[in-house]
Short mmCIF file of C-alpha atoms in Angstrom, two decimals:
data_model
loop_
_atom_site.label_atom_id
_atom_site.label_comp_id
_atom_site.label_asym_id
_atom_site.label_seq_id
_atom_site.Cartn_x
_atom_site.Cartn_y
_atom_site.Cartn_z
CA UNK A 9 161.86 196.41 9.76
CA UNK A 10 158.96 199.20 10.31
CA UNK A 11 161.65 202.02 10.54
CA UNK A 12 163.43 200.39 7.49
CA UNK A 13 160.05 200.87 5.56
CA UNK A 14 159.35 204.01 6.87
CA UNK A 15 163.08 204.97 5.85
CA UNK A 16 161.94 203.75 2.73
CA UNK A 17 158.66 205.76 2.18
CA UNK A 18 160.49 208.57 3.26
CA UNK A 19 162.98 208.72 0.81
CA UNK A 20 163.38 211.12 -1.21
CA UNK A 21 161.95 210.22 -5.14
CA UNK A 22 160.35 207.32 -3.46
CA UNK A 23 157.72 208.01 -5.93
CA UNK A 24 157.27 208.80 -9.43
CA UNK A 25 158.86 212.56 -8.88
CA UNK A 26 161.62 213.97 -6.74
CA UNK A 27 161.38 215.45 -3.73
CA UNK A 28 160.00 214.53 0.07
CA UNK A 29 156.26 214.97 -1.26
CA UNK A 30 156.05 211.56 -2.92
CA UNK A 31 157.69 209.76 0.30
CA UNK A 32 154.85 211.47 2.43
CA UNK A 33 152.11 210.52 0.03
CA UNK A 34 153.31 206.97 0.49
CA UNK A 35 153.95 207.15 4.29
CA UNK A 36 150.18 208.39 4.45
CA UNK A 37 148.71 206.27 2.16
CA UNK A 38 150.32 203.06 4.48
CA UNK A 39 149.38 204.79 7.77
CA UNK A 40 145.35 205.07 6.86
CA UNK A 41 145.26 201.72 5.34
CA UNK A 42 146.60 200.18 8.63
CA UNK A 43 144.53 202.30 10.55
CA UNK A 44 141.45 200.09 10.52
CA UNK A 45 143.52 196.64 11.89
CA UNK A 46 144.73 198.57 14.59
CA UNK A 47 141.23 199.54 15.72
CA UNK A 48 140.03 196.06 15.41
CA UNK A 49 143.17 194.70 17.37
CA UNK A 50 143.02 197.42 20.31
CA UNK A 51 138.85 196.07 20.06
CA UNK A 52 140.45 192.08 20.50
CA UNK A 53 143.65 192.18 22.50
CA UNK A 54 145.34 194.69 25.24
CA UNK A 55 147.48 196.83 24.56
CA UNK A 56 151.09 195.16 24.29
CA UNK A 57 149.59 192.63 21.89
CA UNK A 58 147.95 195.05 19.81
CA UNK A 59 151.44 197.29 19.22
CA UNK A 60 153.26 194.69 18.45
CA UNK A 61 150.57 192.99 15.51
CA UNK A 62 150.15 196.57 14.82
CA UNK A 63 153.52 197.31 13.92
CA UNK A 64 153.85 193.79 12.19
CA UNK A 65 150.83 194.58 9.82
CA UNK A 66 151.55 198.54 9.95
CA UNK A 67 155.45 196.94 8.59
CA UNK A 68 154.11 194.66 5.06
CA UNK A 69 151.18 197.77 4.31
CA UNK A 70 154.12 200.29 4.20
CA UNK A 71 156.58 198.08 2.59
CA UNK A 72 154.06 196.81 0.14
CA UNK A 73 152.78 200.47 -0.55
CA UNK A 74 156.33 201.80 -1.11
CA UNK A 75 157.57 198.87 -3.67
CA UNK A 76 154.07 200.05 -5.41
CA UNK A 77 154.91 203.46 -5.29
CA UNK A 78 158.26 203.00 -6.20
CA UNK A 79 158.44 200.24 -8.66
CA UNK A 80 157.82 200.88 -12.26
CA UNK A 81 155.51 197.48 -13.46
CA UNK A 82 157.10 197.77 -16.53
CA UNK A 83 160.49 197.22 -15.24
CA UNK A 84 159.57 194.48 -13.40
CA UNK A 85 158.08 192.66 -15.96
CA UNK A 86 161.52 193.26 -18.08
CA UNK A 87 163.33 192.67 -15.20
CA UNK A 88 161.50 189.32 -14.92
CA UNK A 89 161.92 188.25 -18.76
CA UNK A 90 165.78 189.20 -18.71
CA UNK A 91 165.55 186.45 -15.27
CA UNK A 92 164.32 183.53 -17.74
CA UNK A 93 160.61 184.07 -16.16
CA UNK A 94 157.47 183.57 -18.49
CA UNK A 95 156.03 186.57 -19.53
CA UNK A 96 152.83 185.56 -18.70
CA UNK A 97 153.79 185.40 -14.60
CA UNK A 98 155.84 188.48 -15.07
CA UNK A 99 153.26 189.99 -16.64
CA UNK A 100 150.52 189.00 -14.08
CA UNK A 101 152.79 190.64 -11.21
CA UNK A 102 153.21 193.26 -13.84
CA UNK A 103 149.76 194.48 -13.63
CA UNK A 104 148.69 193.91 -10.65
CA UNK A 105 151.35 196.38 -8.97
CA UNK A 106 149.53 198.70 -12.14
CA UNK A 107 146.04 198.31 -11.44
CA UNK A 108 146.28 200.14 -8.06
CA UNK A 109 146.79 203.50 -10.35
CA UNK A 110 144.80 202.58 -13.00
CA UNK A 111 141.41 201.77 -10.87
CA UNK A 112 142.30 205.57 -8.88
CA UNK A 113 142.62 207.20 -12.50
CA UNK A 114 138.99 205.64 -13.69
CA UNK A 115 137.22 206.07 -10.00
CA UNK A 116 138.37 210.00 -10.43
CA UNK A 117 136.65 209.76 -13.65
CA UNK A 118 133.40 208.20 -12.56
CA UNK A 119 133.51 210.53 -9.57
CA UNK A 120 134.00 213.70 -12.21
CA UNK A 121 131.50 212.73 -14.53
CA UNK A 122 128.60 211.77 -11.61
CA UNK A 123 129.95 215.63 -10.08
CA UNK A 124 128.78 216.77 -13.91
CA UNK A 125 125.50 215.34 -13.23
CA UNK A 126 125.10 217.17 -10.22
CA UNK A 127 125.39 214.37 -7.81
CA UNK A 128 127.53 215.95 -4.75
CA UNK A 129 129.85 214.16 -2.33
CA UNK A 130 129.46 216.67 0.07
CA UNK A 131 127.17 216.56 3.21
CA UNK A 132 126.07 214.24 5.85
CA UNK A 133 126.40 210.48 6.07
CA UNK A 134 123.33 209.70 3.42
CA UNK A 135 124.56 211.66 0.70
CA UNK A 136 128.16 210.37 0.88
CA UNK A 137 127.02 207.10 1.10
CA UNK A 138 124.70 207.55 -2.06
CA UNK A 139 128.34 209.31 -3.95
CA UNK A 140 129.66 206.16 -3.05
CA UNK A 141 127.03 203.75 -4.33
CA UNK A 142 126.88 205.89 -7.51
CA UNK A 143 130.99 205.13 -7.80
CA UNK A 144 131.48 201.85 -6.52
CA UNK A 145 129.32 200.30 -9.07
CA UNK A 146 130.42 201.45 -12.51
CA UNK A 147 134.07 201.30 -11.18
CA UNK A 148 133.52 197.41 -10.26
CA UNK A 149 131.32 196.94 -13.49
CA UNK A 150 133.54 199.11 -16.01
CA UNK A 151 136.76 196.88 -14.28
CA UNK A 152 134.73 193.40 -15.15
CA UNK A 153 133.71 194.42 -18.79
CA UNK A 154 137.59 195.56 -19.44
CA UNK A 155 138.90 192.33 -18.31
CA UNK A 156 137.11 190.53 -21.16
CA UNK A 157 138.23 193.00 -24.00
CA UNK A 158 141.65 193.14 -22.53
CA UNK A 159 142.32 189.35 -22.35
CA UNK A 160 141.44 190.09 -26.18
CA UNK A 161 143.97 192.48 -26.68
CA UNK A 162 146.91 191.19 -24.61
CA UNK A 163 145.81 187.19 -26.82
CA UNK A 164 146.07 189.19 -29.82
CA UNK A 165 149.17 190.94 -28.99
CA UNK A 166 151.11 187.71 -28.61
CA UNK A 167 150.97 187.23 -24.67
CA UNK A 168 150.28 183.66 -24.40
CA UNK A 169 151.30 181.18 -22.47
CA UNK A 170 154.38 179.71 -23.28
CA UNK A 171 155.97 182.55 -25.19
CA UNK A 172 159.76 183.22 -25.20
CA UNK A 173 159.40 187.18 -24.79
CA UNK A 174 162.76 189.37 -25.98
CA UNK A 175 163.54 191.18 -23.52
CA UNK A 176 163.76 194.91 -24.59
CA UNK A 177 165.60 197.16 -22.13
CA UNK A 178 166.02 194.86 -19.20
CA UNK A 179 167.19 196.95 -16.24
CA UNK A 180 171.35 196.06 -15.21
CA UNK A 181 171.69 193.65 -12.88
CA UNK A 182 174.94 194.29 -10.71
CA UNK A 183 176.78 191.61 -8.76
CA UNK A 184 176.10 193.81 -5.48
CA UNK A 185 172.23 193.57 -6.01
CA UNK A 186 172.18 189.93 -6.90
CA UNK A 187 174.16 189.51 -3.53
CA UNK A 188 171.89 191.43 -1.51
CA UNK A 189 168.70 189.28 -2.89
CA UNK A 190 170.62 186.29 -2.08
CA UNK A 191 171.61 187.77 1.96
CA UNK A 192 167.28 189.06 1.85
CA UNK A 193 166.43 185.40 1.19
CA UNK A 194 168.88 183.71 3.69
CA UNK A 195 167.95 186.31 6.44
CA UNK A 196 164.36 185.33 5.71
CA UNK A 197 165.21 181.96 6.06
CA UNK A 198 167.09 182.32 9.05
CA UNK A 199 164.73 184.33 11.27
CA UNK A 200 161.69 181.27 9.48
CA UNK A 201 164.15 178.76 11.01
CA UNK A 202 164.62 180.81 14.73
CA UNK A 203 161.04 181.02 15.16
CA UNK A 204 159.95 177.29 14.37
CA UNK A 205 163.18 175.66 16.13
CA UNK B 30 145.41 182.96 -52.69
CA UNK B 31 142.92 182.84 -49.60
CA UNK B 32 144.42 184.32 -46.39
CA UNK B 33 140.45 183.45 -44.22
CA UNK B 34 138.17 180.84 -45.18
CA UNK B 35 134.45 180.77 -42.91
CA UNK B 36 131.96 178.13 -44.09
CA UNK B 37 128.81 177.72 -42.33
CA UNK B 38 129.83 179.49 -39.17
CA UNK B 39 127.27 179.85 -36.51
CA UNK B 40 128.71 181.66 -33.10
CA UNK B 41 126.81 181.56 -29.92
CA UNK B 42 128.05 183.66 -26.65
CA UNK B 43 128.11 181.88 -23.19
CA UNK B 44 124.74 181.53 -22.18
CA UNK B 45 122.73 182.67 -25.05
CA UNK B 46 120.00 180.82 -27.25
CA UNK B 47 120.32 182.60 -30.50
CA UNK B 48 123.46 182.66 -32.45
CA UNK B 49 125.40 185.79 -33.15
CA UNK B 50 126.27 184.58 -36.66
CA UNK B 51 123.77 182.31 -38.76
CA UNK B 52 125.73 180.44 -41.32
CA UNK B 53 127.94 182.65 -42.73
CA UNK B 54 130.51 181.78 -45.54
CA UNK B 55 133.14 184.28 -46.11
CA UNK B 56 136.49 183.91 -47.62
CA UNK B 57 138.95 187.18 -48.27
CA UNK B 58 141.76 186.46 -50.21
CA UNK B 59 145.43 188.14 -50.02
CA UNK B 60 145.96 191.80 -51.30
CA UNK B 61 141.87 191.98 -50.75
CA UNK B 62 140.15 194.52 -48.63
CA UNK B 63 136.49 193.67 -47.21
CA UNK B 64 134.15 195.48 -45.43
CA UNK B 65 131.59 194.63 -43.01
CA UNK B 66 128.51 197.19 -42.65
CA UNK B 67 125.20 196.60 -40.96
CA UNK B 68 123.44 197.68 -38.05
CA UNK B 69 124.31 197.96 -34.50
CA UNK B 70 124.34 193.97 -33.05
CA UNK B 71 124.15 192.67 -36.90
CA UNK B 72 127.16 190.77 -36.15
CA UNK B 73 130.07 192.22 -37.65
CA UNK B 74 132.49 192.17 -34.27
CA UNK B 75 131.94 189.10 -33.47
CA UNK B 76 132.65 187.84 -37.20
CA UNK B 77 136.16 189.79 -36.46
CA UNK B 78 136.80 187.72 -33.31
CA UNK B 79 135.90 184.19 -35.06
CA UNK B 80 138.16 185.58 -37.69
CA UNK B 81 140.87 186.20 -35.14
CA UNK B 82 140.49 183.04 -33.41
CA UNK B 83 139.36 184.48 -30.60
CA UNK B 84 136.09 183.50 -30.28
CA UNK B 85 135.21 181.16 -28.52
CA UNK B 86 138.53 180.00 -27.92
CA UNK B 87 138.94 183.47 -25.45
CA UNK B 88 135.48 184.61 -25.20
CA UNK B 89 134.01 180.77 -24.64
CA UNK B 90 130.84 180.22 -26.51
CA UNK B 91 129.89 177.43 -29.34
CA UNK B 92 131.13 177.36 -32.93
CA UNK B 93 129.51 175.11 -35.65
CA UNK B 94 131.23 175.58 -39.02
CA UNK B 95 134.66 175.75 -39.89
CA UNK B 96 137.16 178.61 -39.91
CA UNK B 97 140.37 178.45 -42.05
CA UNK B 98 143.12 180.85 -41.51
CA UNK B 99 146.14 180.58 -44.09
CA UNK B 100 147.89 183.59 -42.25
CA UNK B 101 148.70 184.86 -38.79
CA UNK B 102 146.37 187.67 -37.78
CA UNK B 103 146.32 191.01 -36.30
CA UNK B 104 143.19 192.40 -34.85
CA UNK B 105 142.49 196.25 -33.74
CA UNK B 106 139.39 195.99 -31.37
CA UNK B 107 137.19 199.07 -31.27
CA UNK B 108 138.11 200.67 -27.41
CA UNK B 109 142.11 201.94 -27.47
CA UNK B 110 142.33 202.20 -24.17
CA UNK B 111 141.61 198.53 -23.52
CA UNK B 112 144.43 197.58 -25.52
CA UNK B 113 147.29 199.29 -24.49
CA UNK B 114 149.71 197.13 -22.51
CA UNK B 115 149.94 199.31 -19.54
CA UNK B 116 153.64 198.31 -19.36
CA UNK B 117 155.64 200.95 -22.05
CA UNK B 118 157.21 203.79 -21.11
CA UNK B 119 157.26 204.97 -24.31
CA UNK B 120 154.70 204.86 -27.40
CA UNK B 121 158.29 202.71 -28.90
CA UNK B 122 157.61 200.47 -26.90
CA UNK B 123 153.93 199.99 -26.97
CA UNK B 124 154.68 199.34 -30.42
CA UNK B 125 157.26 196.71 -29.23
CA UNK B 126 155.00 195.00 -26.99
CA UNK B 127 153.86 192.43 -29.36
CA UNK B 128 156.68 192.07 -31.42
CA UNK B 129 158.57 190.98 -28.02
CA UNK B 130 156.23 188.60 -27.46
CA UNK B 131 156.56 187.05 -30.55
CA UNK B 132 160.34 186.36 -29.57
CA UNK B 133 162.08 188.12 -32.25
CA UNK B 134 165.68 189.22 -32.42
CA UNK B 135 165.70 192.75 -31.13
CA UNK B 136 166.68 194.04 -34.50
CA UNK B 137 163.74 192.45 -36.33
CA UNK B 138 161.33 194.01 -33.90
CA UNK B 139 163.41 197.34 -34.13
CA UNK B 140 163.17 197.23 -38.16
CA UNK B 141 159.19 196.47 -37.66
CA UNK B 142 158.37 198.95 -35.01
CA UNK B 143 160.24 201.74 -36.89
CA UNK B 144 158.20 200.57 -39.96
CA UNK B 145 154.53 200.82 -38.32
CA UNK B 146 155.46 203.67 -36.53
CA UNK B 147 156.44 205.29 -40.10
CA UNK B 148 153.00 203.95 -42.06
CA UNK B 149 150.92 205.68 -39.06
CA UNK B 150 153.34 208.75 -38.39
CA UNK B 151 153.95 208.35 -35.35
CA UNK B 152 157.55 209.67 -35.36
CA UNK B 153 156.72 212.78 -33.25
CA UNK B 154 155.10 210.79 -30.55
CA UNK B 155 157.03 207.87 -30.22
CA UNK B 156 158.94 208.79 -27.10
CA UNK B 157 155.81 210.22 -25.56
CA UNK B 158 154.19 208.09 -22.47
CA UNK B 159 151.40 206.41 -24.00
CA UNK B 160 149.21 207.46 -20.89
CA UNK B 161 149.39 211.14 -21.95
CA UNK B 162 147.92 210.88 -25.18
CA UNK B 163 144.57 211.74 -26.58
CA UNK B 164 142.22 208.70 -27.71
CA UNK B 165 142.74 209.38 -31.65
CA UNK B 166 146.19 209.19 -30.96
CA UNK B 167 146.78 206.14 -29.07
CA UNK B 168 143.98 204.43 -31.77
CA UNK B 169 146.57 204.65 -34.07
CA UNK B 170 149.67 203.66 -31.43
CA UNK B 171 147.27 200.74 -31.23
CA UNK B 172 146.78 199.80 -34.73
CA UNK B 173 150.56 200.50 -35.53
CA UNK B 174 151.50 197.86 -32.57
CA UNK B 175 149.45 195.19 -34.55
CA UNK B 176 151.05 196.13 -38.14
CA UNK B 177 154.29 195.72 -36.33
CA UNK B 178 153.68 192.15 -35.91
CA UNK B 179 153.41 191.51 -39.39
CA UNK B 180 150.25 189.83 -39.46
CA UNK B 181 148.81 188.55 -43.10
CA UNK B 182 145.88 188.91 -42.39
CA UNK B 183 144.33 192.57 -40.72
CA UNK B 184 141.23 192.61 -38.50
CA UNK B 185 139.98 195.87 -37.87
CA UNK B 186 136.92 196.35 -35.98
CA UNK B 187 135.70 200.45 -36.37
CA UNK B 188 139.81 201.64 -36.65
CA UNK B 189 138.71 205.35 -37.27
CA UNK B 190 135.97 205.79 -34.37
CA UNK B 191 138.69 207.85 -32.45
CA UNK B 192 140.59 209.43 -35.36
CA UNK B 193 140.00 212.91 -36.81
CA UNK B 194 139.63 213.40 -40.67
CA UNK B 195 143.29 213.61 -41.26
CA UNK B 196 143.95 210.59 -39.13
CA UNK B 197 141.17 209.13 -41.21
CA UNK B 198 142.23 209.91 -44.31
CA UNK B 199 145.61 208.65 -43.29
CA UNK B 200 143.98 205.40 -41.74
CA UNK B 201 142.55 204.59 -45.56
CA UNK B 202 145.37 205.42 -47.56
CA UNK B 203 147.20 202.96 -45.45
CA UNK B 204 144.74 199.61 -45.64
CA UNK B 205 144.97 200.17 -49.65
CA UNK B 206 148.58 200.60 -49.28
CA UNK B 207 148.64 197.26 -46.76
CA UNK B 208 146.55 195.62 -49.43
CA UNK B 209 148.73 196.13 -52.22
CA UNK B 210 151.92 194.66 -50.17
CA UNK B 211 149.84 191.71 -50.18
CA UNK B 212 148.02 191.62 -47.08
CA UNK B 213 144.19 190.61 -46.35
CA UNK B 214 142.06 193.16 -44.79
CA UNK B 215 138.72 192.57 -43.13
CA UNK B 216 137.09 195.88 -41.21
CA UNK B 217 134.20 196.07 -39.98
CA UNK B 218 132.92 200.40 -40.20
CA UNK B 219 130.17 202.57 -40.07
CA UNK B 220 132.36 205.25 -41.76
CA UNK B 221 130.30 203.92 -44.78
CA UNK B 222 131.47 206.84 -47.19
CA UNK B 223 134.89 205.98 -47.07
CA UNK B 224 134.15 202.89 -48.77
CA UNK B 225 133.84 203.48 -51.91
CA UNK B 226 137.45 204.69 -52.21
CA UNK B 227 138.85 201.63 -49.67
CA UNK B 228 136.99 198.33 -49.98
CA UNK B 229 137.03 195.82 -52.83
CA UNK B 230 133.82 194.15 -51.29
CA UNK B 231 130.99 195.16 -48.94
CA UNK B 232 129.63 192.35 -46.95
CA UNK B 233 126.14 193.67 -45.55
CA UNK B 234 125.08 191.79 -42.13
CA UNK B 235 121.86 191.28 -40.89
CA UNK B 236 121.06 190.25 -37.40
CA UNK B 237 124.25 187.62 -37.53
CA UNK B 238 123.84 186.61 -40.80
CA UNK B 239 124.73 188.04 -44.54
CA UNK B 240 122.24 190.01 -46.20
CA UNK B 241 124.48 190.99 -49.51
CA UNK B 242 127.56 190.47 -50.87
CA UNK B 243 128.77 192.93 -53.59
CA UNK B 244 131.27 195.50 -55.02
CA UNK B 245 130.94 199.33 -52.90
CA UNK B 246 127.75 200.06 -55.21
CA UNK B 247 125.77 197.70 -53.34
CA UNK B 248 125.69 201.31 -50.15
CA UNK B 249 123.87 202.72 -53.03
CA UNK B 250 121.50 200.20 -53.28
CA UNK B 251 118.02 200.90 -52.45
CA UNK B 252 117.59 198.49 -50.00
CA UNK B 253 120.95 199.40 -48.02
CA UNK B 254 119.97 202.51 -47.91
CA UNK B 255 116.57 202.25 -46.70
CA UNK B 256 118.00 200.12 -43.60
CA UNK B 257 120.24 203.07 -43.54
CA UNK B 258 123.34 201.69 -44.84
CA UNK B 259 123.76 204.35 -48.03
CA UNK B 260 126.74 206.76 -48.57
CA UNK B 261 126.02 210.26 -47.18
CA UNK B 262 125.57 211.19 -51.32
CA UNK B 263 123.09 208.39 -52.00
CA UNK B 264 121.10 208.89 -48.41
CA UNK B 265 120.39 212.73 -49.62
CA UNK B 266 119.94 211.56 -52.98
CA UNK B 267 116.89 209.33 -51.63
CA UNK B 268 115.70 211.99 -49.59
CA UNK B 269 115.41 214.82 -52.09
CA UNK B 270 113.28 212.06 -53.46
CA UNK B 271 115.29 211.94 -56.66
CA UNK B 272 115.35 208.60 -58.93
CA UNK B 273 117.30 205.98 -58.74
CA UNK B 274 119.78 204.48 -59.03
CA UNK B 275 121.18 206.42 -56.67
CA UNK B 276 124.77 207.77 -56.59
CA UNK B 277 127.54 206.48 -54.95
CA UNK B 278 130.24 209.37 -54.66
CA UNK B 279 129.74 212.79 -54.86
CA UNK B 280 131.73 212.57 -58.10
CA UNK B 281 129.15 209.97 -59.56
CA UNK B 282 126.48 212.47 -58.40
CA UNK B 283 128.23 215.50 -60.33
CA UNK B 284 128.12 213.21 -63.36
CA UNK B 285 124.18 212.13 -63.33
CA UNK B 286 123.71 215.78 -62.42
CA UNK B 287 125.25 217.18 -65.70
#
């Protein structure tokens, strides 16, 4: 499965543009977020144990980072709709797959505009740790406050709960792909069974 | 025929003591236009949410009063980039966003889309990713995705803070325009000297509740402009120390000039 996701991050337009770049960016991105559970499970177990809850954990990051990378929210929510899904759910999965983007895009922001006021992230341990302190809290506080007005927005925009949404441009659905959900889920439910019988 | 009915409203946030609103009866009727001035905190965005139905049902909080809405509404808040969906790929179908939600046949939401996007010309953007445009631009994405959902009744809360003149000018010619297909319109603006030329009525707030009700003249009024509610024309009117009454319009100036 880990070479199946790495096949996967490595693909080429894995991302939003063509090319290996994008792939690599993923691959990366699922490697360092790993990282840090395989220091703590080399600090808990041996070896053996720790490569193979490593490559387990190392598996879902860089599957989970590559359907983000890959997956356009939008589709999916259309995607969802066309199913006969509320658009409130689909919309929920919607944006959190989007929010992953959206909270980089602001924190480069905050990080730009606190650069314009001269405070540098360069240098030892203190002063990156103050550049942090001087992001971390208008990104969490700017996130909160937006959360109200966009409840607002999305209430007064017609997504409530309940709502039969038209689907606009639902993406096709082909008889192969429908197949190969259906063989995903069986498979899942097969190797489920193996391990508890 | 009344499109928003308020009588007695008082509105307090979660966990506050004093009310945002005090008692305040309002009604705008169809094919009217109303504007809300006053001072920063004087109420007027919060009057737009009660209006909307938002608040509290959304934003929690107590109500005393009673609200009456005859027609569906459509509220532009004040930030764009709060309310755009996040899931177009195209300014088309930011438009579409609410529309699609409202379950219409496709070509009913096609027909209204391709209208809003008209009113606010927004032709040459509309296959443009809403991320990549400026903030005057997607104010007006924004407001055209609430036209195209046909609401009778049109909140606007500060709808040219990110617009330039043009879009501004544009912005104005289309609430008269909305208000002569019928529609209610309730803004709330600090672009005070468009006014004249826009509103029917000026509703003047005052720390949550209503100071003044009147036609446009009332931003000439002495008192509105000494809490610094005037048009540009009757602000340097009162400075040069001239008499009153003061002007409204730099036409009406021209005229007590000669």
């Amino acid at each position: 499965m880990l070479a199946l996701a790495l096949v996967l991050t490595l693909t080429p337009g894995a991302g939003s543009s063509p090319g290996w770049r994008p792939g690599l960016v993923v691959l990366r991105t699922a490697l360092l977020t790993a990282a840090p559970f395989w220091v703590f499970l080399l600090v808990l177990h041996d070896v053996t144990t720790t490569v193979a809850i490593g490559l387990r954990i190392t598996t879902m990051v860089a599957s989970f980072v590559w359907l983000v990378a890959a997956l356009e929210p939008a589709r999916l929510v259309e995607a969802m709709v066309a199913a006969g899904w509320s658009a409130s759910l689909a919309y929920l999965f919607g944006a959190t797959l989007s929010a992953v983007p959206v909270l980089k895009a602001r924190a480069q922001r905050i990080v730009e505009a606190q650069r314009a006021r001269g405070l540098s992230a360069r240098g030892g341990i203190a002063a990156r740790l103050r550049a942090l302190r001087a992001l971390a809290l208008p990104l969490v506080l700017s996130a909160l406050h937006e959360v109200d007005e966009r409840a607002l927005a999305l209430e007064t925009r017609g997504l409530v709960p309940g709502i039969r949404r038209t689907p606009l441009a639902p993406p096709p659905d082909t008889p192969v792909e429908r197949a190969a959900r259906w063989a995903l889920l069986l498979a899942c439910l097969f190797a489920l069974f193996r391990r508890v019988m | 025929m009344r499109s928003l009915t308020l009588e007695g409203v008082s509105f307090w946030y979660p966990a506050t003591d004093s009310p945002a609103l005090r008692n305040v009866s309002l009604h705008v009727a169809r094919g009217e236009i109303v504007a809300l001035v006053g001072a920063l905190g004087a109420g007027a965005s919060t009057l737009l949410l009660v209006a909307a139905d938002l608040a509290p049902r959304v934003t929690g909080g107590r109500l005393t009063g009673s609200a009456a809405r005859h027609d569906r509404s459509g509220i532009v808040l004040p930030t764009p980039w709060t309310q755009a969906s996040g899931m177009a790929f195209s300014v088309w179908d930011e438009v579409a966003f609410g529309p699609a939600n409202l379950g219409w046949p496709t070509h009913e939401i096609a027909r209204q889309v391709d209208r809003a996007i008209e009113q606010l010309e927004l032709a040459p953007l509309a296959s443009r990713d809403p991320v990549t445009l400026s903030g005057g631009e997607l104010q007006r994405v924004i407001i055209a995705a609430i036209l195209a959902m046909d609401p009778g009744l049109v909140l606007l809360d500060e709808p040219a803070a990110e617009l330039d003149s043009d879009g501004a000018r544009t912005l104005w010619r289309l609430i008269r325009r909305l208000a002569k297909d019928g529609k209610a319109v309730l803004l709330a603006t600090s672009t005070l000297d468009a006014l004249p030329e826009v509103a029917d009525r000026v509703v003047w707030l005052e720390d949550g509740a209503i100071r003044a009700v009147g036609p446009p003249d009332l931003l000439a009024d002495v008192a509105a402009c000494d809490a610094g509610l005037g048009t540009s024309v009757a602000t340097v009117w009162r400075t040069s120390g001239l008499p009153g009454p003061y002007p409204l319009t730099v036409a009406h100036a021209l005229r007590r000039w000669r």
